[in-house]
Amino acid sequence: MKDLKDFYKDSWDDMTKYHKSDALEFSLDVWGWWRRLKAKKLKGVMDRSRAYWRKKRQRQRVVRMLRLQRKFEKAMRAVKENANV
């Protein structure tokens, strides 16, 4: 068994060698988990954004169609009135 004096003789490598590989795996795992979490959040934001803009484009398309329809009906009324005169 090691004595306290033996611990003072140990180099930094001796003190950290048992944990080095575990620490690296753990840090990579935490980094991977963090990246996955951020990617998931970003994907959620992008999906909501995509849905928002898709809905907005659809609404604009409907509004444009209604405007054209009103313009067309107005023109047809004018043609009918001119034909009746």
Short mmCIF file of C-alpha atoms in Angstrom, two decimals, residues 18-82:
data_model
loop_
_atom_site.label_atom_id
_atom_site.label_comp_id
_atom_site.label_asym_id
_atom_site.label_seq_id
_atom_site.Cartn_x
_atom_site.Cartn_y
_atom_site.Cartn_z
CA TYR A 18 -6.09 6.14 -14.11
CA HIS A 19 -8.67 8.77 -14.95
CA LYS A 20 -7.31 10.14 -18.19
CA SER A 21 -9.18 7.82 -20.56
CA ASP A 22 -12.42 7.99 -18.56
CA ALA A 23 -12.23 11.76 -18.36
CA LEU A 24 -11.72 12.02 -22.11
CA GLU A 25 -14.63 9.70 -22.87
CA PHE A 26 -16.79 11.56 -20.39
CA SER A 27 -15.92 14.95 -21.85
CA LEU A 28 -16.57 13.69 -25.38
CA ASP A 29 -19.86 12.20 -24.22
CA VAL A 30 -20.89 15.48 -22.57
CA TRP A 31 -19.84 17.40 -25.68
CA GLY A 32 -21.82 15.01 -27.88
CA TRP A 33 -24.84 15.31 -25.61
CA TRP A 34 -24.56 19.12 -25.64
CA ARG A 35 -24.29 19.20 -29.45
CA ARG A 36 -27.26 16.86 -29.82
CA LEU A 37 -29.30 19.02 -27.44
CA LYS A 38 -28.42 22.21 -29.32
CA ALA A 39 -29.15 20.55 -32.67
CA LYS A 40 -32.52 19.36 -31.41
CA LYS A 41 -33.40 22.86 -30.17
CA LEU A 42 -32.22 24.43 -33.40
CA LYS A 43 -34.22 21.90 -35.43
CA GLY A 44 -37.32 22.82 -33.42
CA VAL A 45 -36.74 26.51 -34.07
CA MET A 46 -36.12 25.90 -37.78
CA ASP A 47 -39.23 23.73 -38.10
CA ARG A 48 -41.38 26.36 -36.41
CA SER A 49 -39.82 29.05 -38.59
CA ARG A 50 -40.38 26.96 -41.71
CA ALA A 51 -44.02 26.37 -40.72
CA TYR A 52 -44.50 30.08 -40.03
CA TRP A 53 -43.14 31.18 -43.41
CA ARG A 54 -45.02 28.44 -45.27
CA LYS A 55 -48.28 29.58 -43.64
CA LYS A 56 -47.46 33.22 -44.40
CA ARG A 57 -46.77 32.45 -48.08
CA GLN A 58 -50.00 30.48 -48.29
CA ARG A 59 -51.93 33.40 -46.76
CA GLN A 60 -50.32 35.84 -49.20
CA ARG A 61 -51.25 33.54 -52.09
CA VAL A 62 -54.89 33.48 -50.93
CA VAL A 63 -54.96 37.26 -50.51
CA ARG A 64 -53.50 37.74 -54.01
CA MET A 65 -56.10 35.39 -55.49
CA LEU A 66 -58.94 37.24 -53.74
CA ARG A 67 -57.61 40.60 -54.97
CA LEU A 68 -57.41 39.30 -58.54
CA GLN A 69 -60.91 37.86 -58.25
CA ARG A 70 -62.32 41.20 -57.00
CA LYS A 71 -60.51 43.07 -59.76
CA PHE A 72 -61.88 40.62 -62.35
CA GLU A 73 -65.45 40.93 -60.99
CA LYS A 74 -65.17 44.72 -61.03
CA ALA A 75 -63.98 44.63 -64.65
CA MET A 76 -66.83 42.26 -65.60
CA ARG A 77 -69.39 44.59 -63.95
CA ALA A 78 -67.94 47.52 -65.90
CA VAL A 79 -68.19 45.52 -69.15
CA LYS A 80 -71.84 44.61 -68.41
CA GLU A 81 -72.74 48.21 -67.56
CA ASN A 82 -71.10 49.42 -70.78
#
